[in-house]
mmCIF file of C-alpha atoms in Angstrom:
data_model
loop_
_atom_site.group_PDB
_atom_site.id
_atom_site.type_symbol
_atom_site.label_atom_id
_atom_site.label_comp_id
_atom_site.label_asym_id
_atom_site.label_seq_id
_atom_site.Cartn_x
_atom_site.Cartn_y
_atom_site.Cartn_z
ATOM 1 C CA MET A 9 -127.049 -359.866 140.085
ATOM 2 C CA ASN A 10 -126.316 -360.494 136.004
ATOM 3 C CA TYR A 11 -122.974 -359.783 135.351
ATOM 4 C CA ILE A 12 -122.670 -360.094 131.555
ATOM 5 C CA LYS A 13 -125.768 -357.223 132.002
ATOM 6 C CA GLN A 14 -123.960 -355.441 133.889
ATOM 7 C CA LEU A 15 -120.196 -355.073 132.254
ATOM 8 C CA ASN A 16 -122.867 -353.980 128.763
ATOM 9 C CA SER A 17 -124.381 -351.776 130.844
ATOM 10 C CA PHE A 18 -120.772 -350.424 132.363
ATOM 11 C CA PHE A 19 -119.121 -350.116 129.090
ATOM 12 C CA GLU A 20 -122.181 -348.228 127.103
ATOM 13 C CA LEU A 21 -122.619 -345.418 129.968
ATOM 14 C CA ALA A 22 -118.656 -345.720 130.128
ATOM 15 C CA LYS A 23 -118.534 -344.349 126.724
ATOM 16 C CA GLU A 24 -121.767 -341.885 127.124
ATOM 17 C CA ARG A 25 -120.237 -340.677 130.202
ATOM 18 C CA LYS A 26 -116.459 -340.443 129.357
ATOM 19 C CA VAL A 27 -115.286 -342.847 131.887
ATOM 20 C CA ALA A 28 -111.180 -342.384 131.844
ATOM 21 C CA SER A 29 -108.917 -345.653 131.425
ATOM 22 C CA SER A 30 -108.119 -345.775 134.993
ATOM 23 C CA ASP A 31 -111.475 -345.285 136.452
ATOM 24 C CA GLN A 32 -112.285 -347.821 134.637
ATOM 25 C CA LEU A 33 -109.515 -350.466 135.007
ATOM 26 C CA ILE A 34 -110.933 -349.982 139.121
ATOM 27 C CA TYR A 35 -114.466 -350.414 138.708
ATOM 28 C CA LEU A 36 -114.483 -353.807 136.597
ATOM 29 C CA HIS A 37 -111.774 -354.511 139.466
ATOM 30 C CA LEU A 38 -114.806 -354.415 142.048
ATOM 31 C CA LEU A 39 -117.269 -355.694 140.226
ATOM 32 C CA ASN A 40 -115.026 -358.914 140.400
ATOM 33 C CA LEU A 41 -114.699 -358.739 143.867
ATOM 34 C CA ALA A 42 -118.261 -358.020 144.071
ATOM 35 C CA ASN A 43 -118.877 -361.322 142.078
ATOM 36 C CA ARG A 44 -116.090 -363.489 144.204
ATOM 37 C CA ALA A 45 -118.097 -362.263 147.051
ATOM 38 C CA ASN A 46 -121.919 -363.429 145.652
ATOM 39 C CA TRP A 47 -123.106 -359.994 144.799
ATOM 40 C CA GLN A 48 -123.208 -359.202 149.234
ATOM 41 C CA GLU A 49 -124.852 -355.567 148.929
ATOM 42 C CA THR A 50 -121.329 -354.243 149.979
ATOM 43 C CA ILE A 51 -117.753 -355.312 149.181
ATOM 44 C CA GLN A 52 -114.658 -353.978 151.223
ATOM 45 C CA ALA A 53 -111.543 -352.820 149.631
ATOM 46 C CA THR A 54 -108.540 -351.157 150.350
ATOM 47 C CA ASP A 55 -106.851 -348.187 147.917
ATOM 48 C CA LYS A 56 -104.034 -350.145 149.046
ATOM 49 C CA GLU A 57 -105.354 -354.047 147.328
ATOM 50 C CA LEU A 58 -107.605 -352.084 144.510
ATOM 51 C CA ASN A 59 -103.414 -350.381 143.694
ATOM 52 C CA GLU A 60 -101.954 -353.782 143.607
ATOM 53 C CA LEU A 61 -104.997 -354.992 141.592
ATOM 54 C CA THR A 62 -104.453 -352.459 139.046
ATOM 55 C CA GLN A 63 -101.272 -352.018 138.900
ATOM 56 C CA LEU A 64 -101.579 -348.222 138.924
ATOM 57 C CA SER A 65 -99.718 -345.173 140.184
ATOM 58 C CA ALA A 66 -98.984 -345.841 144.271
ATOM 59 C CA HIS A 67 -97.407 -342.345 144.882
ATOM 60 C CA SER A 68 -100.508 -340.647 143.460
ATOM 61 C CA ASN A 69 -104.473 -340.458 144.296
ATOM 62 C CA THR A 70 -104.972 -342.636 141.477
ATOM 63 C CA ILE A 71 -107.721 -344.949 142.764
ATOM 64 C CA THR A 72 -109.244 -342.015 145.756
ATOM 65 C CA ASN A 73 -109.855 -339.548 142.842
ATOM 66 C CA ALA A 74 -111.262 -342.428 140.659
ATOM 67 C CA LYS A 75 -113.199 -343.845 143.259
ATOM 68 C CA ALA A 76 -115.221 -340.766 143.589
ATOM 69 C CA ARG A 77 -115.514 -340.200 139.954
ATOM 70 C CA LEU A 78 -117.221 -343.263 139.367
ATOM 71 C CA LYS A 79 -119.848 -342.531 142.236
ATOM 72 C CA LEU A 80 -120.358 -338.976 141.218
ATOM 73 C CA LYS A 81 -121.074 -340.683 137.752
ATOM 74 C CA GLY A 82 -123.456 -343.338 139.367
ATOM 75 C CA PHE A 83 -121.264 -347.244 139.026
ATOM 76 C CA ILE A 84 -120.790 -346.935 142.869
ATOM 77 C CA ASP A 85 -121.203 -346.281 146.088
ATOM 78 C CA PHE A 86 -118.853 -346.536 148.705
ATOM 79 C CA LYS A 87 -118.527 -344.893 152.717
ATOM 80 C CA ASN A 88 -114.690 -345.394 154.329
ATOM 81 C CA ASN A 89 -114.986 -347.923 156.837
ATOM 82 C CA ARG A 90 -113.501 -346.948 159.378
ATOM 83 C CA GLN A 91 -113.272 -349.540 162.055
ATOM 84 C CA LYS A 92 -111.752 -352.092 160.098
ATOM 85 C CA HIS A 93 -109.629 -349.633 158.045
ATOM 86 C CA CYS A 94 -111.129 -349.841 154.146
ATOM 87 C CA THR A 95 -113.666 -349.207 152.135
ATOM 88 C CA ASP A 96 -117.557 -350.501 151.802
ATOM 89 C CA TYR A 97 -118.700 -350.366 148.164
ATOM 90 C CA ARG A 98 -121.629 -351.105 146.289
ATOM 91 C CA ILE A 99 -122.264 -351.540 143.069
ATOM 92 C CA ILE A 100 -124.920 -349.515 141.630
ATOM 93 C CA PRO A 101 -127.105 -352.065 139.163
ATOM 94 C CA LEU A 102 -126.750 -349.952 134.891
ATOM 95 C CA TYR A 103 -129.668 -352.484 133.701
ATOM 96 C CA GLU A 104 -133.167 -352.279 133.861
ATOM 97 C CA ASP A 105 -134.669 -355.914 135.774
ATOM 98 C CA LYS A 106 -137.696 -357.066 136.842
ATOM 99 C CA GLU A 107 -136.300 -358.071 140.443
ATOM 100 C CA MET A 108 -133.448 -355.662 139.970
ATOM 101 C CA PRO A 109 -134.826 -351.763 139.283
ATOM 102 C CA CYS A 110 -132.086 -349.568 137.745
ATOM 103 C CA GLU A 111 -131.014 -346.904 139.591
ATOM 104 C CA ARG A 112 -128.631 -344.710 137.349
ATOM 105 C CA PRO A 113 -128.346 -341.074 139.566
ATOM 106 C CA LYS A 114 -127.319 -338.421 137.789
ATOM 107 C CA SER A 115 -125.432 -337.176 140.774
ATOM 108 C CA GLN A 116 -124.590 -338.842 144.012
ATOM 109 C CA ASN A 117 -124.442 -335.589 145.985
ATOM 110 C CA SER A 118 -127.017 -335.784 149.766
ATOM 111 C CA PRO A 119 -130.139 -333.657 148.325
ATOM 112 C CA GLU A 120 -129.297 -331.691 151.235
ATOM 113 C CA ILE A 121 -126.412 -330.483 150.359
ATOM 114 C CA LEU A 122 -127.556 -329.340 147.052
ATOM 115 C CA LYS A 123 -130.416 -327.141 148.728
ATOM 116 C CA THR A 124 -127.886 -325.937 150.678
ATOM 117 C CA TRP A 125 -125.555 -324.770 148.594
ATOM 118 C CA ARG A 126 -128.544 -323.872 146.348
ATOM 119 C CA GLU A 127 -129.798 -322.069 148.960
ATOM 120 C CA VAL A 128 -126.672 -320.080 149.448
ATOM 121 C CA THR A 129 -124.893 -319.858 146.930
ATOM 122 C CA GLY A 130 -128.297 -319.356 144.578
ATOM 123 C CA GLU A 131 -126.181 -321.406 142.171
ATOM 124 C CA ASN A 132 -126.566 -324.856 141.543
ATOM 125 C CA VAL A 133 -123.815 -327.496 141.821
ATOM 126 C CA SER A 134 -121.471 -327.740 138.692
ATOM 127 C CA GLY A 135 -118.405 -328.980 137.459
ATOM 128 C CA ALA A 136 -115.892 -330.286 139.662
ATOM 129 C CA MET A 137 -117.426 -328.448 142.413
ATOM 130 C CA ALA A 138 -119.841 -331.359 142.933
ATOM 131 C CA PHE A 139 -116.932 -334.050 142.933
ATOM 132 C CA TYR A 140 -115.251 -331.724 145.344
ATOM 133 C CA LEU A 141 -118.905 -331.974 148.012
ATOM 134 C CA ILE A 142 -119.330 -335.482 147.443
ATOM 135 C CA GLU A 143 -115.491 -336.147 149.039
ATOM 136 C CA PHE A 144 -116.105 -333.410 151.548
ATOM 137 C CA GLU A 145 -119.314 -335.636 152.661
ATOM 138 C CA ASN A 146 -117.546 -338.766 152.555
ATOM 139 C CA GLN A 147 -114.782 -337.544 154.589
ATOM 140 C CA TYR A 148 -116.526 -335.489 157.077
ATOM 141 C CA GLY A 149 -120.763 -336.223 156.872
ATOM 142 C CA ALA A 150 -123.349 -334.228 156.030
ATOM 143 C CA GLU A 151 -124.364 -332.111 158.925
ATOM 144 C CA LYS A 152 -120.879 -330.592 159.075
ATOM 145 C CA LEU A 153 -120.419 -330.489 155.444
ATOM 146 C CA LYS A 154 -123.636 -328.475 155.876
ATOM 147 C CA LYS A 155 -122.508 -326.081 157.936
ATOM 148 C CA ALA A 156 -119.549 -325.541 156.673
ATOM 149 C CA ILE A 157 -120.980 -324.105 153.525
ATOM 150 C CA ILE A 158 -123.102 -322.049 155.744
ATOM 151 C CA ASP A 159 -120.203 -320.926 157.071
ATOM 152 C CA ALA A 160 -117.443 -320.457 154.411
ATOM 153 C CA ALA A 161 -120.517 -318.727 152.575
ATOM 154 C CA LYS A 162 -121.010 -316.071 156.153
ATOM 155 C CA GLY A 163 -116.766 -315.257 156.627
ATOM 156 C CA ASN A 164 -115.954 -315.571 152.582
ATOM 157 C CA LYS A 165 -115.871 -311.207 151.082
ATOM 158 C CA TYR A 166 -115.405 -313.291 147.439
ATOM 159 C CA ASP A 167 -118.968 -313.934 145.441
ATOM 160 C CA HIS A 168 -117.787 -318.044 145.595
ATOM 161 C CA ILE A 169 -117.041 -320.561 148.106
ATOM 162 C CA SER A 170 -113.658 -322.152 146.015
ATOM 163 C CA TYR A 171 -112.366 -325.745 147.060
ATOM 164 C CA ASN A 172 -109.473 -323.812 149.345
ATOM 165 C CA PHE A 173 -111.757 -322.130 151.581
ATOM 166 C CA LEU A 174 -114.445 -324.061 151.869
ATOM 167 C CA LYS A 175 -111.594 -326.859 152.957
ATOM 168 C CA ALA A 176 -109.770 -324.017 155.368
ATOM 169 C CA VAL A 177 -113.557 -324.217 157.000
ATOM 170 C CA LEU A 178 -113.639 -327.873 157.392
ATOM 171 C CA GLU A 179 -110.349 -327.912 158.339
ATOM 172 C CA ASN A 180 -110.235 -324.929 160.582
ATOM 173 C CA LYS A 181 -106.482 -323.986 158.729
ATOM 174 C CA GLY A 182 -104.777 -320.797 159.752
ATOM 175 C CA GLY A 183 -104.527 -321.268 163.165
ATOM 176 C CA ARG A 184 -107.940 -320.424 164.206
ATOM 177 C CA ASN A 185 -109.500 -322.114 167.359
ATOM 178 C CA SER A 186 -113.201 -323.092 166.388
ATOM 179 C CA GLY A 187 -114.763 -322.915 163.227
ATOM 180 C CA THR A 188 -117.223 -319.397 162.763
ATOM 181 C CA ALA A 189 -117.207 -317.826 159.628
ATOM 182 C CA GLU A 190 -115.678 -314.409 161.227
ATOM 183 C CA GLN A 191 -112.478 -316.119 161.528
ATOM 184 C CA TYR A 192 -112.001 -316.851 158.062
ATOM 185 C CA SER A 193 -113.129 -314.131 156.138
ATOM 186 C CA SER A 194 -109.906 -312.975 155.830
ATOM 187 C CA ILE A 195 -108.961 -316.503 154.751
ATOM 188 C CA THR A 196 -107.877 -316.770 149.984
ATOM 189 C CA ASP A 197 -107.188 -319.057 147.803
ATOM 190 C CA ASP A 198 -103.546 -318.112 147.825
ATOM 191 C CA GLU A 199 -103.046 -318.308 151.406
ATOM 192 C CA ILE A 200 -103.525 -321.860 151.650
ATOM 193 C CA PRO A 201 -100.664 -324.453 150.545
ATOM 194 C CA ASP A 202 -102.290 -326.654 147.782
ATOM 195 C CA GLY A 203 -103.429 -329.939 148.319
ATOM 196 C CA TYR A 204 -105.567 -328.425 150.468
#
């Protein structure tokens, strides 16, 4: 990867995609880590390491939210590495090169998740829900998320699936013993504590 071309493309796209300054800082540190690792396919870092590098707030989800937004906007890809208790990051090439095609995806949601959402809700994923679906897919995997979307739609007496409702289905909240749709039919966002 060409560091200068990547940086120039990043700053151009960051302005266009309205990337927050904290997200830019995290991206620059990830790019530096990738450069120091001689542009390996993936690099590893913990949220704590990124926090120490960036000096961003340690008492919030700043790092977690920033990396999810960077993924949503097509700058990075990442997966949690539970064996090593860190995150594996891949820097997505942002510039055209003969040896390296530019990826620049509009969304990092899996096609099967987007298809399931459309089939179940009759609408495209938009706004914050796209961000939340990326977060859920990273945390629970695509198959579990697809099943949860279907279960949430079956058990939902309202005309939409909210973040809290979907998270409750994924986490089996509210003292339910299994994840069937019938058990969630009475859960509303008001009954689920903030943060769930």
